[in-house]
Coordinates of C-alpha atoms in Angstrom, one line a residue:
M1 CA -0.1 0.0 -0.1
Q2 CA 1.2 3.4 -0.9
F3 CA 1.0 6.7 1.0
H4 CA 2.9 9.6 2.3
H5 CA 3.5 10.8 -1.5
H6 CA 1.3 13.9 -0.6
G7 CA 3.1 14.2 2.8
Y8 CA 3.4 12.5 5.9
V9 CA 0.7 10.4 7.0
S10 CA 0.2 9.4 10.9
E11 CA -3.5 8.3 10.6
D12 CA -5.0 5.3 8.8
P13 CA -3.6 5.4 5.5
R14 CA -6.9 3.4 4.2
V15 CA -8.8 6.8 4.7
Q16 CA -7.9 8.9 1.6
P17 CA -8.1 12.7 1.9
A18 CA -11.3 14.1 1.1
A19 CA -11.4 16.2 -2.2
G20 CA -13.8 18.0 -4.4
V21 CA -17.5 17.3 -3.3
G22 CA -16.2 15.2 -0.3
L23 CA -15.0 18.6 1.4
D24 CA -18.2 20.0 2.1
R25 CA -20.8 17.1 2.0
Q26 CA -24.3 18.2 2.9
D27 CA -26.6 16.1 5.0
R28 CA -29.5 17.0 2.9
I29 CA -29.5 15.5 -0.5
P30 CA -28.9 18.5 -3.0
D31 CA -31.3 19.6 -5.7
E32 CA -29.2 18.7 -8.4
L33 CA -26.7 15.7 -8.4
D34 CA -24.5 13.6 -10.8
V35 CA -25.5 9.9 -9.9
L36 CA -28.4 9.0 -7.8
I37 CA -28.0 5.3 -6.7
V38 CA -31.4 3.6 -5.4
G39 CA -30.9 0.8 -2.9
V40 CA -28.2 0.0 -0.4
G41 CA -27.9 -3.7 -1.5
P42 CA -24.7 -5.3 -3.0
A43 CA -24.7 -3.4 -6.4
G44 CA -25.6 -0.2 -4.8
V45 CA -22.5 -0.1 -2.2
T46 CA -20.3 -1.5 -5.1
L47 CA -21.3 1.4 -7.2
A48 CA -21.0 4.0 -4.3
A49 CA -17.7 2.7 -3.5
Q50 CA -16.4 3.0 -7.1
L51 CA -17.9 6.4 -7.6
S52 CA -16.2 7.8 -4.2
Q53 CA -13.0 7.7 -6.2
F54 CA -14.1 10.4 -8.4
S55 CA -14.0 13.6 -6.2
G56 CA -15.5 15.9 -9.0
I57 CA -18.8 13.6 -8.9
T58 CA -21.7 14.1 -6.7
T59 CA -23.2 10.9 -5.9
R60 CA -25.9 9.9 -3.3
L61 CA -27.1 6.5 -2.2
I62 CA -30.5 6.4 -0.8
E63 CA -32.4 3.5 0.9
K64 CA -36.0 3.2 2.0
R65 CA -34.7 1.2 5.1
P66 CA -34.2 3.3 8.3
E67 CA -30.8 1.8 9.1
R68 CA -28.1 -0.7 8.0
L69 CA -28.9 -4.3 7.0
A70 CA -28.7 -6.5 10.1
V71 CA -29.3 -10.1 8.3
G72 CA -28.3 -10.4 4.9
Q73 CA -29.9 -13.2 2.8
A74 CA -26.9 -14.1 0.4
D75 CA -23.6 -15.6 1.9
G76 CA -21.7 -17.1 -0.7
I77 CA -18.7 -15.1 -1.8
Q78 CA -16.9 -16.3 -5.1
A79 CA -13.3 -16.1 -5.7
R80 CA -14.0 -13.5 -8.4
S81 CA -15.8 -11.3 -5.8
V82 CA -12.7 -11.7 -3.5
E83 CA -10.5 -10.5 -6.3
T84 CA -12.7 -7.3 -6.3
F85 CA -12.6 -6.9 -2.7
Q86 CA -8.9 -6.9 -3.0
A87 CA -9.4 -3.9 -5.5
F88 CA -11.4 -1.9 -3.1
G89 CA -8.8 -2.6 -0.2
F90 CA -10.5 -5.3 2.3
A91 CA -10.0 -8.7 0.9
E92 CA -7.6 -9.5 3.9
P93 CA -10.1 -8.7 6.9
I94 CA -13.1 -10.1 5.0
I95 CA -11.1 -13.3 4.4
Q96 CA -10.1 -13.5 8.0
E97 CA -13.7 -13.3 9.3
A98 CA -15.2 -15.5 6.6
F99 CA -15.6 -19.3 6.3
W100 CA -13.2 -20.8 3.7
L101 CA -15.0 -23.1 1.4
T102 CA -12.4 -25.4 0.2
H103 CA -14.3 -28.8 -0.5
M104 CA -17.9 -30.1 -1.2
N105 CA -19.2 -33.5 -0.2
F106 CA -21.9 -35.3 -1.7
W107 CA -24.4 -37.7 0.1
A108 CA -27.0 -40.2 -1.2
P109 CA -29.4 -43.1 -0.3
N110 CA -27.4 -46.0 1.1
P111 CA -28.1 -48.8 -1.3
E112 CA -28.3 -51.4 1.4
K113 CA -30.7 -49.1 3.5
P114 CA -32.3 -46.7 1.1
R115 CA -33.9 -44.7 3.8
E116 CA -30.7 -43.7 5.0
I117 CA -27.9 -41.5 3.6
I118 CA -24.2 -41.9 3.1
R119 CA -21.3 -39.9 1.7
T120 CA -20.9 -40.8 -1.9
A121 CA -18.1 -38.3 -2.9
R122 CA -15.5 -35.5 -1.6
T123 CA -14.6 -33.0 -4.1
D124 CA -12.0 -30.0 -4.0
D125 CA -14.0 -26.6 -4.4
D126 CA -11.4 -25.1 -6.9
P127 CA -9.7 -28.2 -8.4
A128 CA -8.1 -26.1 -11.2
Q129 CA -6.8 -23.6 -8.7
V130 CA -8.3 -20.8 -11.0
S131 CA -7.7 -18.1 -8.3
E132 CA -5.3 -17.5 -5.6
F133 CA -8.2 -16.3 -3.3
P134 CA -10.5 -18.9 -1.7
H135 CA -14.4 -19.3 -2.0
L136 CA -15.8 -17.6 1.2
I137 CA -19.1 -17.8 3.3
V138 CA -19.8 -14.6 5.0
N139 CA -22.9 -12.4 5.8
Q140 CA -24.1 -10.3 3.1
A141 CA -24.6 -7.5 5.8
R142 CA -21.1 -7.4 6.5
V143 CA -19.9 -7.4 2.8
M144 CA -22.1 -4.3 2.5
D145 CA -20.4 -2.9 5.7
Y146 CA -16.9 -3.1 4.2
F147 CA -18.2 -1.5 0.7
I148 CA -19.8 1.2 2.7
E149 CA -16.6 1.8 4.7
A150 CA -14.7 2.1 1.4
A151 CA -17.1 4.6 -0.2
E152 CA -17.0 6.7 3.0
R153 CA -13.2 6.5 3.0
G154 CA -12.8 7.8 -0.7
P155 CA -12.2 11.4 -1.6
A156 CA -15.8 11.9 -2.8
R157 CA -17.0 10.7 0.8
V158 CA -20.3 8.9 -0.2
S159 CA -22.2 7.7 2.5
P160 CA -25.7 5.9 2.6
D161 CA -29.0 8.0 3.1
Y162 CA -31.2 5.9 5.1
G163 CA -34.9 6.5 5.4
I164 CA -35.2 7.9 1.8
E165 CA -37.9 6.3 -0.4
F166 CA -38.0 6.3 -4.2
R167 CA -41.4 7.4 -5.4
G168 CA -41.0 7.8 -9.2
L169 CA -39.0 9.6 -12.0
R170 CA -39.2 11.2 -15.2
I171 CA -36.7 11.9 -18.1
N172 CA -36.4 15.1 -19.9
R173 CA -33.8 14.4 -22.5
G174 CA -31.7 17.7 -23.5
E175 CA -31.6 19.1 -20.0
E176 CA -28.3 19.2 -18.0
F177 CA -30.0 17.1 -15.3
P178 CA -32.5 15.3 -17.2
V179 CA -33.8 12.8 -14.7
S180 CA -36.2 14.2 -12.2
V181 CA -36.7 12.0 -9.1
D182 CA -39.4 12.2 -6.5
I183 CA -38.2 11.0 -3.2
H184 CA -39.9 11.0 0.4
D185 CA -37.7 11.7 3.5
A186 CA -39.0 9.7 6.4
A187 CA -37.2 11.5 9.1
R188 CA -38.3 15.1 7.6
D189 CA -41.5 13.8 6.6
E190 CA -40.8 15.7 3.3
T191 CA -41.6 14.8 -0.2
R192 CA -39.3 16.4 -2.8
T193 CA -38.1 16.2 -6.4
I194 CA -34.4 16.3 -7.1
R195 CA -32.7 16.2 -10.6
A196 CA -29.9 13.9 -11.5
K197 CA -27.7 13.5 -14.5
Y198 CA -27.9 9.5 -14.0
V199 CA -30.0 7.2 -11.9
V200 CA -28.9 3.8 -11.0
G201 CA -31.7 1.4 -9.8
C202 CA -30.4 -1.4 -7.4
D203 CA -33.5 -1.9 -5.6
G204 CA -34.2 -5.7 -5.9
A205 CA -36.3 -7.9 -7.8
R206 CA -39.2 -5.7 -7.2
S207 CA -37.6 -2.7 -8.4
R208 CA -39.5 0.4 -8.8
V209 CA -36.8 2.1 -10.9
R210 CA -37.2 -0.8 -13.5
E211 CA -41.1 -0.2 -13.3
A212 CA -40.6 3.3 -14.0
I213 CA -38.5 3.0 -17.0
G214 CA -40.8 0.4 -18.5
R215 CA -38.6 -2.4 -18.3
K216 CA -39.9 -5.9 -17.8
H217 CA -38.6 -9.1 -16.3
I218 CA -38.9 -12.1 -18.8
G219 CA -39.0 -15.7 -17.4
D220 CA -41.1 -17.7 -15.3
L221 CA -41.4 -19.7 -12.0
A222 CA -40.0 -23.2 -12.0
L223 CA -42.9 -24.3 -9.7
H224 CA -40.5 -25.7 -7.0
A225 CA -40.1 -24.2 -3.5
W226 CA -37.3 -24.3 -1.1
A227 CA -36.9 -23.1 2.7
V228 CA -33.9 -21.3 3.8
I229 CA -32.7 -21.8 7.4
D230 CA -29.7 -20.1 9.1
S231 CA -29.3 -22.3 12.1
L232 CA -27.6 -22.8 15.4
S233 CA -28.0 -26.5 16.0
V234 CA -26.8 -29.5 17.6
T235 CA -26.6 -32.5 15.2
D236 CA -24.7 -35.7 14.8
F237 CA -24.5 -35.0 11.0
P238 CA -20.5 -35.6 10.5
D239 CA -20.2 -32.9 7.6
I240 CA -21.9 -30.0 9.3
R241 CA -18.8 -27.9 8.6
T242 CA -18.4 -29.0 5.0
K243 CA -20.6 -27.8 1.9
C244 CA -22.8 -30.7 1.1
A245 CA -25.3 -31.7 -1.6
I246 CA -27.5 -34.2 0.1
H247 CA -30.2 -36.3 -1.7
S248 CA -32.5 -38.7 0.0
E249 CA -35.6 -40.7 -0.8
A250 CA -37.3 -37.6 1.3
G251 CA -35.9 -34.9 -0.5
S252 CA -32.8 -32.8 -1.0
I253 CA -30.7 -30.3 1.1
L254 CA -27.9 -27.9 0.1
L255 CA -25.8 -27.5 3.4
I256 CA -23.7 -24.3 3.7
P257 CA -21.4 -23.8 6.7
R258 CA -21.4 -20.3 7.8
E259 CA -18.7 -17.9 9.4
G260 CA -18.1 -18.1 13.1
G261 CA -17.7 -21.9 13.6
Y262 CA -21.1 -22.7 14.6
L263 CA -23.7 -21.1 12.1
F264 CA -24.9 -23.0 9.0
R265 CA -27.3 -22.7 6.3
L266 CA -29.7 -25.3 4.9
Y267 CA -31.7 -24.9 1.7
V268 CA -34.5 -27.7 2.1
D269 CA -36.4 -28.8 -0.6
L270 CA -39.9 -28.4 0.0
G271 CA -40.9 -30.1 -3.5
E272 CA -43.1 -29.1 -6.3
V273 CA -45.6 -26.3 -6.0
A274 CA -49.1 -26.3 -7.7
P275 CA -49.7 -23.8 -10.6
D276 CA -52.6 -22.4 -8.5
D277 CA -50.7 -22.1 -5.2
D278 CA -50.6 -18.3 -5.5
G279 CA -47.6 -17.9 -3.1
N280 CA -49.1 -20.0 -0.2
V281 CA -46.0 -22.2 0.1
R282 CA -44.1 -19.1 1.2
K283 CA -46.0 -19.2 4.3
T284 CA -44.7 -22.9 5.3
P285 CA -43.9 -22.6 9.0
L286 CA -40.4 -23.2 10.2
E287 CA -41.4 -26.3 12.2
V288 CA -42.5 -27.8 9.0
A289 CA -39.2 -27.0 7.1
V290 CA -37.0 -28.3 10.4
A291 CA -39.2 -31.6 10.3
K292 CA -38.4 -32.2 6.8
A293 CA -34.8 -31.4 7.2
N294 CA -34.7 -34.2 9.6
E295 CA -36.5 -36.5 7.5
I296 CA -34.0 -35.9 4.6
L297 CA -30.9 -36.2 7.0
H298 CA -32.1 -39.7 8.6
P299 CA -30.5 -41.3 10.2
Y300 CA -29.0 -38.1 11.6
T301 CA -30.7 -35.7 13.6
L302 CA -31.1 -31.9 13.9
D303 CA -31.9 -30.2 17.1
V304 CA -32.5 -26.5 16.3
K305 CA -31.6 -24.3 19.1
E306 CA -32.0 -20.7 17.2
V307 CA -32.7 -19.4 13.8
P308 CA -31.6 -16.0 12.7
W309 CA -33.1 -16.0 9.6
Y310 CA -35.8 -18.0 7.9
S311 CA -37.5 -17.7 4.5
V312 CA -39.0 -19.6 1.9
Y313 CA -38.9 -18.9 -2.0
E314 CA -39.9 -20.5 -5.1
V315 CA -37.3 -20.9 -7.8
G316 CA -37.6 -18.4 -10.6
H317 CA -35.4 -17.4 -13.7
R318 CA -36.0 -14.0 -15.1
V319 CA -33.8 -11.3 -16.9
T320 CA -34.8 -7.8 -17.5
D321 CA -35.1 -7.1 -21.3
K322 CA -32.5 -4.3 -21.3
F323 CA -30.4 -2.8 -18.5
D324 CA -31.1 0.8 -19.2
D325 CA -33.7 3.2 -20.4
T326 CA -33.1 3.7 -24.2
D327 CA -33.9 1.5 -26.9
S328 CA -31.7 3.7 -29.5
L329 CA -27.9 4.3 -29.9
D330 CA -28.5 7.7 -30.7
D331 CA -29.9 8.5 -27.1
T332 CA -27.5 8.7 -24.0
P333 CA -28.7 6.1 -21.2
R334 CA -29.8 8.1 -18.4
V335 CA -31.3 5.3 -16.1
F336 CA -29.7 2.0 -15.3
I337 CA -30.6 -1.0 -13.2
A338 CA -28.5 -3.5 -11.8
G339 CA -28.2 -6.5 -9.6
D340 CA -31.5 -8.5 -8.9
A341 CA -33.5 -5.4 -10.5
C342 CA -32.2 -7.1 -13.7
H343 CA -31.7 -10.9 -13.0
T344 CA -33.2 -13.2 -10.4
H345 CA -32.8 -16.8 -9.8
S346 CA -32.3 -19.5 -7.4
A347 CA -30.0 -18.8 -4.5
K348 CA -28.1 -22.2 -4.4
A349 CA -25.4 -21.4 -6.9
G350 CA -24.4 -18.6 -4.7
Q351 CA -24.4 -16.1 -7.8
G352 CA -26.8 -13.1 -6.8
M353 CA -24.7 -11.2 -4.7
N354 CA -21.7 -11.9 -6.9
V355 CA -23.0 -10.9 -10.2
S356 CA -24.7 -8.1 -8.6
M357 CA -21.4 -6.5 -7.7
Q358 CA -19.8 -7.2 -11.0
D359 CA -22.8 -5.2 -12.6
T360 CA -21.8 -2.0 -10.9
F361 CA -18.1 -2.5 -11.0
N362 CA -18.7 -2.6 -14.6
L363 CA -20.8 0.5 -14.5
G364 CA -19.0 2.6 -12.1
W365 CA -15.6 3.4 -13.9
K366 CA -17.7 4.1 -17.3
L367 CA -20.0 6.8 -15.3
G368 CA -16.9 8.2 -13.9
Q369 CA -15.0 8.6 -17.1
V370 CA -18.1 10.1 -18.9
L371 CA -18.8 12.5 -16.0
E372 CA -15.3 13.6 -15.8
G373 CA -15.1 14.3 -19.6
R374 CA -12.6 11.6 -20.2
S375 CA -15.0 9.5 -22.5
P376 CA -18.2 10.1 -24.8
E377 CA -21.5 9.3 -23.5
K378 CA -21.8 6.5 -25.9
L379 CA -19.5 4.5 -23.5
L380 CA -22.6 4.0 -21.3
H381 CA -24.4 2.0 -24.0
S382 CA -21.8 -0.9 -23.3
Y383 CA -23.1 -1.4 -19.8
S384 CA -26.2 -3.2 -20.8
G385 CA -24.6 -4.7 -23.8
E386 CA -21.9 -6.5 -21.9
R387 CA -23.9 -7.5 -18.8
Q388 CA -27.1 -8.8 -20.2
V389 CA -25.5 -11.4 -21.9
I390 CA -23.7 -12.5 -18.5
A391 CA -27.1 -12.4 -16.6
Q392 CA -28.6 -14.7 -19.5
N393 CA -25.6 -17.0 -19.0
L394 CA -26.2 -16.9 -15.1
I395 CA -29.8 -17.8 -15.7
D396 CA -29.0 -20.7 -17.8
F397 CA -26.5 -22.0 -15.6
D398 CA -28.9 -21.7 -12.5
R399 CA -31.6 -23.4 -14.3
E400 CA -29.4 -26.4 -14.9
W401 CA -28.1 -26.5 -11.4
S402 CA -31.2 -26.1 -9.8
T403 CA -32.9 -28.5 -11.7
M404 CA -30.2 -31.2 -10.7
M405 CA -30.5 -30.2 -7.1
A406 CA -34.4 -31.0 -7.2
K407 CA -33.8 -34.5 -8.8
K408 CA -34.8 -37.5 -6.9
P409 CA -31.8 -40.0 -6.3
E410 CA -33.4 -42.5 -8.8
E411 CA -33.4 -39.9 -11.5
F412 CA -29.7 -39.7 -11.7
D413 CA -27.8 -41.8 -13.9
S414 CA -25.0 -42.6 -11.3
P415 CA -24.5 -41.6 -7.9
E416 CA -21.4 -39.5 -9.0
E417 CA -23.4 -37.3 -11.7
L418 CA -24.0 -34.3 -9.4
A419 CA -20.6 -34.3 -8.1
D420 CA -19.0 -34.4 -11.7
F421 CA -21.2 -31.6 -12.7
Y422 CA -20.0 -29.6 -9.7
V423 CA -16.3 -30.1 -10.8
R424 CA -16.7 -29.8 -14.4
T425 CA -18.5 -26.5 -14.2
H426 CA -16.7 -24.9 -11.3
E427 CA -15.2 -21.9 -13.1
F428 CA -18.8 -20.5 -13.9
P429 CA -20.0 -20.1 -10.2
A430 CA -16.6 -19.0 -9.4
G431 CA -17.1 -16.2 -11.4
F432 CA -14.2 -16.8 -14.1
M433 CA -16.2 -17.5 -17.2
T434 CA -17.2 -14.0 -18.0
E435 CA -15.7 -12.9 -21.4
Y436 CA -16.6 -9.7 -23.0
P437 CA -16.9 -9.6 -26.7
E438 CA -14.7 -7.0 -29.0
S439 CA -15.8 -3.6 -28.8
D440 CA -14.6 -0.1 -28.3
I441 CA -13.2 -0.9 -25.0
V442 CA -12.2 -4.8 -25.9
G443 CA -9.7 -5.0 -28.9
S444 CA -9.5 -7.9 -31.3
A445 CA -7.8 -11.1 -30.8
K446 CA -5.2 -10.2 -33.5
F447 CA -2.3 -10.3 -30.9
Q448 CA -3.8 -12.8 -28.6
H449 CA -0.7 -15.0 -29.4
L450 CA 1.4 -12.7 -27.7
A451 CA 0.0 -13.5 -24.3
T452 CA -2.0 -16.5 -24.4
G453 CA -2.8 -16.6 -20.7
F454 CA -4.6 -13.1 -20.6
T455 CA -7.7 -13.9 -22.6
L456 CA -9.1 -10.8 -24.2
G457 CA -12.5 -9.9 -22.6
K458 CA -11.8 -12.1 -19.5
R459 CA -10.6 -10.9 -16.1
F460 CA -6.8 -10.5 -15.6
K461 CA -5.4 -13.3 -14.0
S462 CA -2.9 -12.3 -11.6
A463 CA 0.4 -14.1 -11.0
R464 CA 3.4 -13.8 -8.7
V465 CA 6.2 -11.4 -9.4
D466 CA 9.3 -9.7 -7.5
R467 CA 9.1 -6.2 -7.0
V468 CA 12.8 -4.9 -7.9
A469 CA 13.0 -2.0 -5.6
D470 CA 12.8 -4.2 -2.5
G471 CA 12.7 -7.8 -3.7
N472 CA 9.4 -8.6 -2.3
P473 CA 7.2 -11.1 -4.0
V474 CA 3.8 -9.6 -4.8
H475 CA 0.9 -10.8 -6.9
L476 CA 0.8 -8.4 -9.9
G477 CA -3.0 -7.9 -9.8
H478 CA -3.3 -7.1 -6.3
H479 CA -1.8 -3.7 -7.4
H480 CA -4.8 -3.1 -9.4
R481 CA -7.1 -0.9 -7.2
A482 CA -10.5 0.1 -8.0
D483 CA -9.5 3.7 -8.4
G484 CA -10.8 4.2 -12.1
R485 CA -7.4 3.8 -13.7
W486 CA -6.4 1.8 -16.7
R487 CA -3.4 -0.6 -16.1
I488 CA -0.9 -1.0 -18.9
Y489 CA 1.8 -3.8 -18.6
A490 CA 4.7 -3.8 -20.4
F491 CA 6.2 -7.2 -20.5
A492 CA 10.0 -6.5 -21.7
N493 CA 11.6 -8.5 -24.3
S494 CA 15.1 -7.8 -23.1
H495 CA 16.9 -7.3 -19.8
A496 CA 17.2 -4.0 -18.0
G497 CA 19.6 -1.7 -19.5
E498 CA 19.7 -3.2 -22.7
S499 CA 18.3 -1.3 -25.7
S500 CA 15.2 -3.0 -26.9
D501 CA 11.6 -2.4 -28.0
V502 CA 10.6 -1.8 -24.4
T503 CA 12.9 0.9 -24.3
T504 CA 11.5 2.6 -27.4
W505 CA 8.3 1.8 -26.2
A506 CA 8.6 3.6 -23.0
E507 CA 10.2 6.8 -24.7
W508 CA 7.3 6.9 -27.3
M509 CA 4.8 6.6 -24.2
E510 CA 6.6 9.3 -22.3
T511 CA 7.2 12.0 -25.1
S512 CA 4.9 11.3 -28.1
P513 CA 2.0 13.7 -28.6
E514 CA 0.2 10.6 -29.8
S515 CA 0.9 8.5 -26.4
P516 CA -2.4 7.9 -24.5
I517 CA -0.8 9.3 -21.6
N518 CA 0.0 12.5 -23.2
K519 CA -3.3 12.8 -25.4
F520 CA -5.8 11.7 -22.5
T521 CA -4.6 12.6 -19.4
P522 CA -6.0 15.7 -18.1
A523 CA -3.5 18.4 -17.4
H524 CA -4.4 18.7 -13.6
L525 CA -3.8 15.0 -13.0
E526 CA -0.5 13.1 -12.2
V527 CA 1.1 11.6 -15.2
D528 CA -0.3 8.2 -14.0
G529 CA -3.7 9.6 -13.1
V530 CA -5.5 7.8 -16.0
F531 CA -3.0 5.3 -16.9
D532 CA -0.8 3.1 -14.4
V533 CA 2.1 1.8 -16.6
K534 CA 4.2 -1.1 -15.0
V535 CA 6.8 -3.2 -16.5
I536 CA 7.9 -6.9 -16.0
Y537 CA 11.4 -8.1 -16.9
P538 CA 12.4 -11.5 -17.8
Q539 CA 15.2 -11.9 -15.4
H540 CA 15.8 -11.9 -11.6
F541 CA 15.5 -9.0 -9.6
K542 CA 19.0 -9.3 -8.0
E543 CA 20.3 -8.8 -11.7
F544 CA 19.4 -5.1 -12.1
D545 CA 17.8 -2.2 -10.1
V546 CA 15.4 0.7 -10.8
S547 CA 18.0 3.1 -12.0
M548 CA 18.5 1.0 -14.9
V549 CA 14.9 1.2 -16.4
P550 CA 13.3 4.0 -18.3
Q551 CA 12.0 7.0 -16.3
L552 CA 8.4 6.0 -17.7
F553 CA 8.4 3.3 -15.0
V554 CA 9.7 5.4 -12.1
P555 CA 7.2 8.4 -12.3
R556 CA 7.2 11.4 -10.0
S557 CA 4.2 11.8 -7.8
G558 CA 2.4 14.2 -5.4
P559 CA 3.6 17.8 -4.5
Y560 CA 7.3 16.8 -3.8
K561 CA 7.6 15.0 -6.9
L562 CA 8.7 12.0 -5.0
L563 CA 9.7 8.9 -7.0
D564 CA 7.4 5.9 -7.3
Y565 CA 9.3 2.7 -6.9
E566 CA 6.4 0.1 -7.2
K567 CA 6.0 0.0 -10.9
V568 CA 9.1 -2.3 -11.7
F569 CA 8.8 -6.1 -11.3
A570 CA 11.0 -9.0 -12.4
E571 CA 9.8 -12.7 -13.0
R572 CA 10.6 -15.2 -10.3
P573 CA 12.5 -18.3 -11.4
E574 CA 10.7 -20.8 -9.6
E575 CA 7.3 -19.3 -11.5
S576 CA 8.0 -17.4 -14.2
I577 CA 5.1 -15.2 -15.4
Y578 CA 6.2 -15.3 -18.8
E579 CA 5.7 -19.1 -18.9
E580 CA 2.5 -19.1 -16.9
R581 CA 0.7 -16.5 -19.1
G582 CA 2.1 -17.5 -22.4
I583 CA 4.5 -14.6 -23.0
D584 CA 7.6 -15.2 -25.2
P585 CA 10.3 -13.2 -23.5
T586 CA 12.3 -12.6 -26.9
H587 CA 9.1 -10.6 -28.2
G588 CA 7.3 -9.4 -24.9
A589 CA 3.9 -7.8 -25.1
V590 CA 1.9 -4.8 -24.1
V591 CA -1.3 -6.0 -22.0
V592 CA -4.0 -3.4 -21.3
V593 CA -6.4 -3.9 -18.4
R594 CA -9.5 -2.0 -17.8
P595 CA -10.4 -0.3 -14.5
D596 CA -12.8 -3.5 -13.7
Q597 CA -10.0 -5.8 -14.2
Y598 CA -10.9 -7.3 -17.5
V599 CA -8.1 -7.8 -20.2
A600 CA -8.8 -5.0 -23.0
F601 CA -6.2 -5.1 -25.4
I602 CA -2.8 -7.0 -26.5
A603 CA -0.3 -5.5 -28.7
P604 CA 3.4 -5.9 -29.7
L605 CA 6.0 -3.7 -28.0
N606 CA 7.2 -2.4 -31.3
R607 CA 3.7 -1.2 -32.6
P608 CA 2.9 1.7 -30.0
E609 CA 0.7 3.4 -32.4
L610 CA -1.8 0.6 -32.0
L611 CA -2.4 1.4 -28.2
A612 CA -3.1 5.2 -29.4
D613 CA -5.9 3.9 -31.9
F614 CA -7.4 1.5 -29.2
F615 CA -7.9 4.2 -26.7
A616 CA -9.3 6.7 -29.3
Q617 CA -12.3 4.6 -29.6
S618 CA -13.4 5.5 -26.2
M619 CA -11.5 8.4 -24.9
I620 CA -11.9 12.1 -25.4
V621 CA -8.5 14.1 -26.3
Q622 CA -7.8 16.4 -23.1
G623 CA -6.7 20.0 -23.7

């Protein structure tokens, strides 16, 4: 973590100095603002945390609840989400308090005693080691606490406004603040209209923002119900602290151990629901669900002592027809929806909260760039274009997973079928199958061969390198903070100090008027205020030092123009990043990564003009 570059810091360095709109934040929501976020859920708080990094943008986050969420419904945190937490600066503390889900066990009827269950398989949760981070279980409320803390510590100081209800909106295109929003302040017993440049509805499956812009959920219910029980119980079931899929002649249970060592969650199969049920299944008493759980677990028993949370839901699979308010590329989207407002599905694959956070991580930096005048408004069309496809993929996967969980034991081809499916598809629920198509912000695959391990459109898969200045081993991707900046990684094709393509490339980046740094960085920002450029050399860190590399990679920072020594890296002989990510050290490569951590562009070192052409598609030349 870097600090002191703007002067000595003796307090918590994770709290960034307030700047811009964060210097005099009013308690009352202003009459005019840049972004209004509706709903303090996972999508809303992620967006608030991202926009808090843009000190010139006035953002408010409203929630009709009077206070913070105490008991969250979601609990599964996939590895891709933990990578995102790292970007927002709180991966380490949340990992410490969470339950680490490293294995999944499978139970089925005992062939010799069919009314009893036995363990049939044990699997690793991440057999291919697709991430250095674990799969976690932690209360949604705690996840939101961490994001809110990040938002409140950002330069813009974004904090939730509780007790504020969204009542409706109207769009008047052509005005500076085209979205008029009616809100009711419960504390002041006041209804008023405010105006915003953009509104983002993160207000759940029954979204009033979605309704206000005329978007529709498309899909249906699967006519199957599940009870969800968070339980503190005494039981003789031996795998109570391991994630389990349990199938018996009496039904199915998905068991999820929770954080803290004692709490666990049960998804209990309540069976098919009649078409004319009209929601009555949701009134199933807790006692009935507990009795059903004991029936499924036989010969084991469950003695429930306390239930912090209980609910019944019907499996539904719905995707909204579009994730913004416009059907024309000629109109600028002004209202967006994210999270459950866009996609609803079963809870058993643990995707709702995870995909919701990725929705607004995708949207946040785009709003930031547009509002700061760095990108044209057309960039905002890419949000719905990219995320709606991901939501549909999620629905398709969840439909298959929830159908398998609802099967009767005799309907499986073999006792191992469910375990095989879980292992075979593990990358999808882990969050790593997202692959954005070619666009203005994802380049063509023409030079993919230069870095085969960094797939265009997929998240940047981190690897360990040695930081040259101090010799510390670090994960390259862990320096990618959610600060709205693009990352440009130059993989050198020579040793430091040798004249080569990377030397020429660095000189061009630093001095050419066509360089993205000189062309698209506003004059008031640091040299790395928009593009964070790093270099990796194919040699051991003991063989050279930072004085031997081009000045581009050791920029000056802050009012004292202090040297930044944390942009120069060397590969580790025992785990070569060049070998792991398919980069030929005799050719090198340039790898561009978007602010939301997805690989955007790959180019050869000897064609720097391609970099300028790529950024010209989505950025505005700065004066």
